[in-house]
PDB file of C-alpha atoms in Angstrom:
ATOM      1  CA  MET A 756       8.915 -34.303  27.317  1.00  0.00           C
ATOM      2  CA  ALA A 757      11.292 -32.776  29.903  1.00  0.00           C
ATOM      3  CA  PRO A 758       9.694 -31.515  33.147  1.00  0.00           C
ATOM      4  CA  MET A 759      10.961 -27.961  32.501  1.00  0.00           C
ATOM      5  CA  GLU A 760       9.393 -27.844  29.039  1.00  0.00           C
ATOM      6  CA  LEU A 761       6.143 -29.249  30.432  1.00  0.00           C
ATOM      7  CA  ALA A 762       6.108 -26.544  33.122  1.00  0.00           C
ATOM      8  CA  LEU A 763       6.689 -23.818  30.545  1.00  0.00           C
ATOM      9  CA  ILE A 764       3.840 -25.062  28.359  1.00  0.00           C
ATOM     10  CA  LEU A 765       1.524 -25.327  31.364  1.00  0.00           C
ATOM     11  CA  GLY A 766       2.457 -21.792  32.408  1.00  0.00           C
ATOM     12  CA  TRP A 767       1.658 -20.497  28.948  1.00  0.00           C
ATOM     13  CA  TRP A 768      -1.776 -22.109  28.955  1.00  0.00           C
ATOM     14  CA  LEU A 769      -2.513 -20.678  32.398  1.00  0.00           C
ATOM     15  CA  ALA A 770      -1.459 -17.225  31.223  1.00  0.00           C
ATOM     16  CA  ALA A 771      -3.631 -17.476  28.139  1.00  0.00           C
ATOM     17  CA  ALA A 772      -6.603 -18.613  30.209  1.00  0.00           C
ATOM     18  CA  SER A 773      -6.229 -15.753  32.683  1.00  0.00           C
ATOM     19  CA  GLY A 774      -5.981 -13.169  29.925  1.00  0.00           C
ATOM     20  CA  ALA A 775      -2.439 -12.122  30.850  1.00  0.00           C
ATOM     21  CA  GLN A 776      -1.811 -10.360  27.546  1.00  0.00           C
ATOM     22  CA  LYS A 777       0.299  -7.400  28.647  1.00  0.00           C
ATOM     23  CA  LEU A 778       3.411  -7.623  26.504  1.00  0.00           C
ATOM     24  CA  PRO A 779       3.808  -5.683  23.242  1.00  0.00           C
ATOM     25  CA  PRO A 780       3.159  -7.798  20.160  1.00  0.00           C
ATOM     26  CA  PRO A 781       5.964  -9.018  17.901  1.00  0.00           C
ATOM     27  CA  SER A 782       6.083  -8.370  14.171  1.00  0.00           C
ATOM     28  CA  LEU A 783       6.080 -11.067  11.509  1.00  0.00           C
ATOM     29  CA  SER A 784       7.731 -10.926   8.082  1.00  0.00           C
ATOM     30  CA  LEU A 785       7.826 -13.315   5.144  1.00  0.00           C
ATOM     31  CA  HIS A 786      10.916 -14.093   3.065  1.00  0.00           C
ATOM     32  CA  PRO A 787      10.680 -13.886   0.124  1.00  0.00           C
ATOM     33  CA  SER A 788       7.818 -11.452   0.584  1.00  0.00           C
ATOM     34  CA  GLN A 789       6.186 -11.934  -2.827  1.00  0.00           C
ATOM     35  CA  GLY A 790       6.364 -13.999  -5.982  1.00  0.00           C
ATOM     36  CA  VAL A 791       6.296 -17.304  -4.083  1.00  0.00           C
ATOM     37  CA  SER A 792       5.132 -20.278  -6.163  1.00  0.00           C
ATOM     38  CA  LEU A 793       3.959 -23.715  -5.117  1.00  0.00           C
ATOM     39  CA  GLY A 794       7.011 -25.795  -4.303  1.00  0.00           C
ATOM     40  CA  ASP A 795       9.182 -22.825  -3.232  1.00  0.00           C
ATOM     41  CA  ASN A 796      10.744 -22.515   0.220  1.00  0.00           C
ATOM     42  CA  VAL A 797       9.628 -19.707   2.523  1.00  0.00           C
ATOM     43  CA  THR A 798      10.737 -18.458   5.930  1.00  0.00           C
ATOM     44  CA  PHE A 799       8.672 -16.635   8.561  1.00  0.00           C
ATOM     45  CA  ARG A 800      10.643 -14.342  10.860  1.00  0.00           C
ATOM     46  CA  CYS A 801       9.056 -13.357  14.145  1.00  0.00           C
ATOM     47  CA  HIS A 802      10.768 -10.168  15.351  1.00  0.00           C
ATOM     48  CA  LEU A 803      10.610  -9.853  19.141  1.00  0.00           C
ATOM     49  CA  PRO A 804      10.743  -6.567  21.081  1.00  0.00           C
ATOM     50  CA  GLN A 805      12.667  -8.479  23.774  1.00  0.00           C
ATOM     51  CA  SER A 806      14.196 -11.924  24.226  1.00  0.00           C
ATOM     52  CA  ALA A 807      11.707 -14.722  24.802  1.00  0.00           C
ATOM     53  CA  ALA A 808      11.644 -18.388  25.770  1.00  0.00           C
ATOM     54  CA  TRP A 809       8.801 -19.682  23.613  1.00  0.00           C
ATOM     55  CA  VAL A 810       7.647 -18.432  20.236  1.00  0.00           C
ATOM     56  CA  TRP A 811       4.533 -19.733  18.468  1.00  0.00           C
ATOM     57  CA  LEU A 812       3.463 -19.501  14.837  1.00  0.00           C
ATOM     58  CA  TYR A 813      -0.246 -19.566  13.965  1.00  0.00           C
ATOM     59  CA  LYS A 814      -2.035 -20.126  10.671  1.00  0.00           C
ATOM     60  CA  GLY A 815      -5.635 -18.976  10.454  1.00  0.00           C
ATOM     61  CA  GLY A 816      -5.664 -18.512  14.236  1.00  0.00           C
ATOM     62  CA  LEU A 817      -4.555 -22.112  14.904  1.00  0.00           C
ATOM     63  CA  TRP A 818      -1.176 -23.062  16.349  1.00  0.00           C
ATOM     64  CA  THR A 819       1.080 -24.748  13.787  1.00  0.00           C
ATOM     65  CA  HIS A 820       4.708 -24.412  14.970  1.00  0.00           C
ATOM     66  CA  ASN A 821       6.541 -23.517  18.150  1.00  0.00           C
ATOM     67  CA  MET A 822      10.168 -22.863  19.038  1.00  0.00           C
ATOM     68  CA  TYR A 823      12.014 -22.843  22.349  1.00  0.00           C
ATOM     69  CA  GLN A 824      14.920 -20.419  22.353  1.00  0.00           C
ATOM     70  CA  ASP A 825      17.762 -21.496  24.584  1.00  0.00           C
ATOM     71  CA  LYS A 826      19.655 -18.283  23.804  1.00  0.00           C
ATOM     72  CA  GLU A 827      18.544 -14.700  24.168  1.00  0.00           C
ATOM     73  CA  GLN A 828      17.579 -13.807  20.602  1.00  0.00           C
ATOM     74  CA  ASP A 829      15.303 -11.155  19.166  1.00  0.00           C
ATOM     75  CA  THR A 830      14.223 -13.139  16.085  1.00  0.00           C
ATOM     76  CA  ALA A 831      12.710 -16.592  15.669  1.00  0.00           C
ATOM     77  CA  GLU A 832      12.590 -18.231  12.234  1.00  0.00           C
ATOM     78  CA  PHE A 833      10.140 -20.828  10.966  1.00  0.00           C
ATOM     79  CA  SER A 834      10.871 -22.331   7.541  1.00  0.00           C
ATOM     80  CA  ILE A 835       8.562 -24.232   5.226  1.00  0.00           C
ATOM     81  CA  LEU A 836      10.268 -26.378   2.619  1.00  0.00           C
ATOM     82  CA  SER A 837       8.569 -27.092  -0.692  1.00  0.00           C
ATOM     83  CA  THR A 838       5.268 -25.285  -0.076  1.00  0.00           C
ATOM     84  CA  ASN A 839       1.954 -26.813  -1.125  1.00  0.00           C
ATOM     85  CA  ARG A 840      -1.604 -25.501  -1.251  1.00  0.00           C
ATOM     86  CA  GLU A 841      -2.204 -26.263   2.430  1.00  0.00           C
ATOM     87  CA  HIS A 842       0.556 -23.855   3.419  1.00  0.00           C
ATOM     88  CA  ALA A 843      -1.173 -20.838   1.827  1.00  0.00           C
ATOM     89  CA  GLY A 844      -2.973 -18.657   4.369  1.00  0.00           C
ATOM     90  CA  SER A 845      -2.739 -15.925   6.986  1.00  0.00           C
ATOM     91  CA  TYR A 846      -0.069 -16.240   9.691  1.00  0.00           C
ATOM     92  CA  GLN A 847       0.671 -14.615  13.067  1.00  0.00           C
ATOM     93  CA  CYS A 848       3.243 -15.161  15.800  1.00  0.00           C
ATOM     94  CA  GLN A 849       3.334 -14.766  19.587  1.00  0.00           C
ATOM     95  CA  TYR A 850       5.982 -15.088  22.320  1.00  0.00           C
ATOM     96  CA  ARG A 851       6.453 -15.728  26.025  1.00  0.00           C
ATOM     97  CA  LEU A 852       9.176 -14.329  28.259  1.00  0.00           C
ATOM     98  CA  TYR A 853      11.724 -16.414  30.160  1.00  0.00           C
ATOM     99  CA  TRP A 854      10.571 -17.747  33.535  1.00  0.00           C
ATOM    100  CA  THR A 855       7.291 -15.837  33.577  1.00  0.00           C
ATOM    101  CA  ALA A 856       3.689 -16.579  32.724  1.00  0.00           C
ATOM    102  CA  GLU A 857       3.371 -13.491  30.516  1.00  0.00           C
ATOM    103  CA  THR A 858       2.525 -13.938  26.850  1.00  0.00           C
ATOM    104  CA  SER A 859       2.396 -11.244  24.231  1.00  0.00           C
ATOM    105  CA  GLU A 860      -0.443 -10.354  21.954  1.00  0.00           C
ATOM    106  CA  LYS A 861      -0.294 -11.853  18.480  1.00  0.00           C
ATOM    107  CA  SER A 862       1.437 -10.014  15.675  1.00  0.00           C
ATOM    108  CA  ASP A 863      -0.397  -8.415  12.785  1.00  0.00           C
ATOM    109  CA  PRO A 864      -1.240 -11.062  10.187  1.00  0.00           C
ATOM    110  CA  VAL A 865       0.981 -11.775   7.190  1.00  0.00           C
ATOM    111  CA  GLU A 866      -0.445 -13.501   4.116  1.00  0.00           C
ATOM    112  CA  LEU A 867       1.374 -16.275   2.329  1.00  0.00           C
ATOM    113  CA  VAL A 868      -0.062 -16.163  -1.201  1.00  0.00           C
ATOM    114  CA  LEU A 869       1.246 -18.910  -3.462  1.00  0.00           C
ATOM    115  CA  THR A 870       1.285 -18.661  -7.240  1.00  0.00           C
ATOM    116  CA  ASP A 871      -0.359 -21.716  -8.798  1.00  0.00           C
ATOM    117  CA  HIS A 872       0.809 -22.115 -12.383  1.00  0.00           C
ATOM    118  CA  SER A 873      -2.079 -24.471 -13.126  1.00  0.00           C
ATOM    119  CA  PHE A 874      -4.281 -21.361 -13.311  1.00  0.00           C
ATOM    120  CA  PRO A 875      -4.152 -19.741 -16.771  1.00  0.00           C
ATOM    121  CA  PRO A 876      -2.821 -16.160 -16.683  1.00  0.00           C
ATOM    122  CA  PRO A 877      -5.412 -13.409 -17.280  1.00  0.00           C
ATOM    123  CA  ASN A 878      -5.797 -11.307 -20.417  1.00  0.00           C
ATOM    124  CA  ILE A 879      -5.574  -7.519 -20.418  1.00  0.00           C
ATOM    125  CA  SER A 880      -6.631  -4.579 -22.612  1.00  0.00           C
ATOM    126  CA  LEU A 881      -6.234  -0.806 -22.478  1.00  0.00           C
ATOM    127  CA  SER A 882      -8.755   1.872 -23.516  1.00  0.00           C
ATOM    128  CA  PRO A 883      -8.882   4.396 -25.190  1.00  0.00           C
ATOM    129  CA  GLY A 884      -5.330   3.645 -26.318  1.00  0.00           C
ATOM    130  CA  LYS A 885      -1.661   3.281 -25.499  1.00  0.00           C
ATOM    131  CA  ARG A 886      -0.904   7.024 -25.745  1.00  0.00           C
ATOM    132  CA  VAL A 887      -3.263   9.587 -24.206  1.00  0.00           C
ATOM    133  CA  GLY A 888      -3.148  13.194 -23.047  1.00  0.00           C
ATOM    134  CA  THR A 889      -3.130  14.463 -19.487  1.00  0.00           C
ATOM    135  CA  GLY A 890      -6.606  14.468 -17.921  1.00  0.00           C
ATOM    136  CA  THR A 891      -7.933  11.498 -19.927  1.00  0.00           C
ATOM    137  CA  ASN A 892      -9.865   8.750 -18.138  1.00  0.00           C
ATOM    138  CA  VAL A 893      -8.232   5.387 -18.852  1.00  0.00           C
ATOM    139  CA  SER A 894      -9.782   1.936 -18.422  1.00  0.00           C
ATOM    140  CA  ILE A 895      -7.817  -1.291 -18.042  1.00  0.00           C
ATOM    141  CA  GLN A 896      -9.805  -4.516 -18.408  1.00  0.00           C
ATOM    142  CA  CYS A 897      -8.622  -7.891 -17.097  1.00  0.00           C
ATOM    143  CA  TRP A 898     -10.386 -11.221 -17.598  1.00  0.00           C
ATOM    144  CA  ASN A 899      -9.815 -14.938 -17.156  1.00  0.00           C
ATOM    145  CA  GLN A 900     -11.457 -18.125 -18.382  1.00  0.00           C
ATOM    146  CA  GLY A 901     -14.532 -18.367 -16.216  1.00  0.00           C
ATOM    147  CA  TYR A 902     -13.140 -18.080 -12.690  1.00  0.00           C
ATOM    148  CA  GLY A 903     -15.026 -15.905 -10.214  1.00  0.00           C
ATOM    149  CA  ALA A 904     -12.099 -14.156  -8.564  1.00  0.00           C
ATOM    150  CA  ASP A 905     -10.406 -11.205  -6.957  1.00  0.00           C
ATOM    151  CA  PHE A 906      -8.596  -9.359  -9.742  1.00  0.00           C
ATOM    152  CA  LEU A 907      -5.482  -7.358  -8.918  1.00  0.00           C
ATOM    153  CA  LEU A 908      -3.937  -4.614 -11.028  1.00  0.00           C
ATOM    154  CA  HIS A 909      -0.144  -4.367 -10.896  1.00  0.00           C
ATOM    155  CA  LYS A 910       2.157  -1.567 -12.033  1.00  0.00           C
ATOM    156  CA  ASP A 911       5.858  -2.065 -12.622  1.00  0.00           C
ATOM    157  CA  GLY A 912       7.851  -0.451  -9.834  1.00  0.00           C
ATOM    158  CA  CYS A 913       5.093  -0.861  -7.215  1.00  0.00           C
ATOM    159  CA  SER A 914       5.625  -3.630  -4.661  1.00  0.00           C
ATOM    160  CA  ALA A 915       1.905  -4.106  -4.010  1.00  0.00           C
ATOM    161  CA  PRO A 916      -1.126  -4.181  -6.344  1.00  0.00           C
ATOM    162  CA  ILE A 917      -2.452  -0.674  -6.995  1.00  0.00           C
ATOM    163  CA  GLN A 918      -6.120  -1.688  -7.354  1.00  0.00           C
ATOM    164  CA  ARG A 919      -8.222  -4.715  -6.457  1.00  0.00           C
ATOM    165  CA  GLN A 920     -11.697  -5.791  -7.560  1.00  0.00           C
ATOM    166  CA  GLU A 921     -13.730  -8.752  -6.327  1.00  0.00           C
ATOM    167  CA  LEU A 922     -15.989 -10.576  -8.782  1.00  0.00           C
ATOM    168  CA  LEU A 923     -17.981 -13.528  -7.493  1.00  0.00           C
ATOM    169  CA  VAL A 924     -19.547 -14.562 -10.809  1.00  0.00           C
ATOM    170  CA  GLU A 925     -18.249 -12.332 -13.593  1.00  0.00           C
ATOM    171  CA  ASP A 926     -14.888 -13.012 -15.185  1.00  0.00           C
ATOM    172  CA  LYS A 927     -13.919  -9.487 -16.340  1.00  0.00           C
ATOM    173  CA  ALA A 928     -12.750  -6.618 -14.137  1.00  0.00           C
ATOM    174  CA  THR A 929     -12.526  -2.974 -15.232  1.00  0.00           C
ATOM    175  CA  PHE A 930     -10.009  -0.733 -13.483  1.00  0.00           C
ATOM    176  CA  THR A 931     -10.408   3.004 -14.104  1.00  0.00           C
ATOM    177  CA  ILE A 932      -7.736   5.657 -13.688  1.00  0.00           C
ATOM    178  CA  LEU A 933      -9.387   9.086 -13.656  1.00  0.00           C
ATOM    179  CA  GLY A 934      -7.678  12.171 -15.060  1.00  0.00           C
ATOM    180  CA  VAL A 935      -4.318  10.575 -15.756  1.00  0.00           C
ATOM    181  CA  THR A 936      -1.078  12.526 -15.426  1.00  0.00           C
ATOM    182  CA  PRO A 937       2.430  11.722 -16.683  1.00  0.00           C
ATOM    183  CA  ALA A 938       3.022  10.001 -13.324  1.00  0.00           C
ATOM    184  CA  ASP A 939       0.498   7.326 -14.410  1.00  0.00           C
ATOM    185  CA  SER A 940       2.692   6.351 -17.360  1.00  0.00           C
ATOM    186  CA  GLY A 941       4.056   2.844 -17.003  1.00  0.00           C
ATOM    187  CA  THR A 942       3.547  -0.862 -17.594  1.00  0.00           C
ATOM    188  CA  TYR A 943       0.460  -2.559 -16.137  1.00  0.00           C
ATOM    189  CA  SER A 944      -0.484  -6.209 -15.708  1.00  0.00           C
ATOM    190  CA  CYS A 945      -3.049  -8.325 -13.856  1.00  0.00           C
ATOM    191  CA  SER A 946      -3.381 -11.428 -11.739  1.00  0.00           C
ATOM    192  CA  TYR A 947      -6.366 -13.026 -10.006  1.00  0.00           C
ATOM    193  CA  ARG A 948      -7.165 -15.143  -6.987  1.00  0.00           C
ATOM    194  CA  PRO A 949     -10.095 -17.585  -7.286  1.00  0.00           C
ATOM    195  CA  TRP A 950     -12.703 -16.527  -4.755  1.00  0.00           C
ATOM    196  CA  ALA A 951     -12.827 -20.017  -3.206  1.00  0.00           C
ATOM    197  CA  GLN A 952      -9.009 -20.056  -2.792  1.00  0.00           C
ATOM    198  CA  ARG A 953      -8.087 -16.505  -1.884  1.00  0.00           C
ATOM    199  CA  PHE A 954      -4.491 -17.376  -0.892  1.00  0.00           C
ATOM    200  CA  LEU A 955      -3.707 -18.940  -4.279  1.00  0.00           C
ATOM    201  CA  SER A 956      -2.870 -16.678  -7.207  1.00  0.00           C
ATOM    202  CA  SER A 957      -2.661 -17.023 -10.947  1.00  0.00           C
ATOM    203  CA  PRO A 958       0.594 -16.094 -12.657  1.00  0.00           C
ATOM    204  CA  ILE A 959       0.802 -12.461 -13.765  1.00  0.00           C
ATOM    205  CA  GLY A 960      -0.455 -12.171 -17.340  1.00  0.00           C
ATOM    206  CA  ASN A 961       0.626 -10.110 -20.325  1.00  0.00           C
ATOM    207  CA  ASN A 962       1.190  -6.395 -19.825  1.00  0.00           C
ATOM    208  CA  VAL A 963       0.152  -3.140 -21.480  1.00  0.00           C
ATOM    209  CA  THR A 964       2.096   0.117 -21.528  1.00  0.00           C
ATOM    210  CA  LEU A 965       0.431   3.485 -20.951  1.00  0.00           C
ATOM    211  CA  GLU A 966       2.066   6.712 -22.140  1.00  0.00           C
ATOM    212  CA  VAL A 967       0.599   9.969 -20.821  1.00  0.00           C
ATOM    213  CA  ALA A 968       1.703  13.027 -22.785  1.00  0.00           C
ATOM    214  CA  PRO A 969       1.391  16.586 -21.425  1.00  0.00           C
ATOM    215  CA  THR A 970      -1.571  18.223 -23.190  1.00  0.00           C
ATOM    216  CA  PRO A 971      -1.151  21.888 -24.328  1.00  0.00           C
ATOM    217  CA  ALA A 972      -3.921  24.328 -23.438  1.00  0.00           C
ATOM    218  CA  PRO A 973      -6.697  24.537 -26.078  1.00  0.00           C
ATOM    219  CA  PRO A 974      -6.664  27.700 -28.295  1.00  0.00           C
ATOM    220  CA  GLY A 975      -9.724  29.083 -26.528  1.00  0.00           C
ATOM    221  CA  ASP A 976      -7.948  28.831 -23.190  1.00  0.00           C
ATOM    222  CA  ALA A 977      -4.897  30.600 -24.628  1.00  0.00           C
ATOM    223  CA  ARG A 978      -7.034  33.483 -25.924  1.00  0.00           C
ATOM    224  CA  ARG A 979      -8.782  33.778 -22.579  1.00  0.00           C
ATOM    225  CA  SER A 980      -5.417  33.844 -20.811  1.00  0.00           C
ATOM    226  CA  LEU A 981      -4.221  36.625 -23.131  1.00  0.00           C
ATOM    227  CA  VAL A 982      -7.358  38.713 -22.540  1.00  0.00           C
ATOM    228  CA  VAL A 983      -6.997  38.296 -18.778  1.00  0.00           C
ATOM    229  CA  ALA A 984      -3.355  39.387 -18.962  1.00  0.00           C
ATOM    230  CA  VAL A 985      -4.232  42.487 -21.027  1.00  0.00           C
ATOM    231  CA  VAL A 986      -7.068  43.463 -18.670  1.00  0.00           C
ATOM    232  CA  ARG A 987      -4.816  43.069 -15.648  1.00  0.00           C
ATOM    233  CA  GLY A 988      -2.130  45.192 -17.344  1.00  0.00           C
ATOM    234  CA  CYS A 989      -4.612  47.945 -18.169  1.00  0.00           C
ATOM    235  CA  ALA A 990      -5.998  47.910 -14.648  1.00  0.00           C
ATOM    236  CA  ALA A 991      -2.510  48.214 -13.189  1.00  0.00           C
ATOM    237  CA  ALA A 992      -1.714  51.144 -15.545  1.00  0.00           C
ATOM    238  CA  LEU A 993      -4.978  52.884 -14.598  1.00  0.00           C
ATOM    239  CA  VAL A 994      -4.271  52.526 -10.893  1.00  0.00           C
ATOM    240  CA  PHE A 995      -0.761  53.918 -11.400  1.00  0.00           C
ATOM    241  CA  ALA A 996      -2.072  56.875 -13.434  1.00  0.00           C
ATOM    242  CA  LEU A 997      -4.705  57.712 -10.830  1.00  0.00           C
ATOM    243  CA  GLY A 998      -2.142  57.514  -8.066  1.00  0.00           C
ATOM    244  CA  LEU A 999       0.230  59.803  -9.969  1.00  0.00           C
ATOM    245  CA  TYR A1000      -2.594  62.303 -10.656  1.00  0.00           C
ATOM    246  CA  PHE A1001      -3.526  62.541  -6.983  1.00  0.00           C
ATOM    247  CA  VAL A1002       0.101  62.980  -5.955  1.00  0.00           C
ATOM    248  CA  LEU A1003       0.661  65.789  -8.484  1.00  0.00           C
ATOM    249  CA  ASP A1004      -2.656  67.449  -7.609  1.00  0.00           C
ATOM    250  CA  ALA A1005      -1.808  67.399  -3.919  1.00  0.00           C
ATOM    251  CA  ARG A1006       1.643  68.893  -4.600  1.00  0.00           C
ATOM    252  CA  SER A1007       0.143  71.669  -6.735  1.00  0.00           C
ATOM    253  CA  LEU A1008      -2.319  72.545  -3.977  1.00  0.00           C
ATOM    254  CA  TRP A1009       0.483  72.634  -1.421  1.00  0.00           C
ATOM    255  CA  VAL A1010       2.530  74.988  -3.637  1.00  0.00           C
ATOM    256  CA  ARG A1011      -0.417  77.350  -4.132  1.00  0.00           C
ATOM    257  CA  ARG A1012      -1.055  77.507  -0.400  1.00  0.00           C
ATOM    258  CA  GLY A1013       2.596  78.318   0.205  1.00  0.00           C
ATOM    259  CA  ASP A1014       2.561  81.238  -2.229  1.00  0.00           C
ATOM    260  CA  GLY A1015      -0.646  82.819  -0.944  1.00  0.00           C
ATOM    261  CA  PRO A1016      -1.172  85.440   1.840  1.00  0.00           C
ATOM    262  CA  GLY A1017       0.068  84.155   5.146  1.00  0.00           C
ATOM    263  CA  GLY A1018       2.037  81.430   3.468  1.00  0.00           C
ATOM    264  CA  GLU A1019       5.671  80.668   4.122  1.00  0.00           C
ATOM    265  CA  GLY A1020       6.699  82.662   1.032  1.00  0.00           C
ATOM    266  CA  SER A1021       5.003  85.978   2.105  1.00  0.00           C
TER     267      SER A1021
END
């Protein structure tokens, strides 16, 4: 190892030991960000708020990769070719500036979840039915073949799962959507992650389609609305009539006073 590289590493360890964590943290992104299966290639990109000399990648809090940047760059890339189960996990990155002992805080964690096609896809059902009216409570059940797992509910068009449910022993999850509206219409599906291997996922299973139709007001509600409208109309007419009466009465009184003794007309 070159003396300069050895000095940089030693400086980093001294900075870490002294708690010199003053720099803003980087951000970490995963490419592709989802739908990664065992055997696929993935790339971690550590985005730096300023150019750095050393960049480290951590998995589960433990250092796994490092990169020395000989050019001033604001992104460091770490690629994993042909992923396996050991690569699944939570990752962070960290950097150190050129010619200083300052190291940044670690980035927010990014999860690499790998789809394992050896897991059978889950089943799914929809209740009370495919087509429901606005305001109905809908249940979507997902189950597998005996795996205690975290179940995730997906909706087409949403990049992330919309609901999640952890089951340690049971193998059936029930997701409830209360008081559905037409916005809840769409295609739903499920996946699961075995509780002992939370960064491995089953393939997404079959889907169900929910159609939410606008529900007209019940006849009783329509009659009540009509009665309310009539009452409000009558009240408005009564107020107008009373106002007109008082105006005319006041005018009549003013006329009589004008025609009497001492009035303007005498």
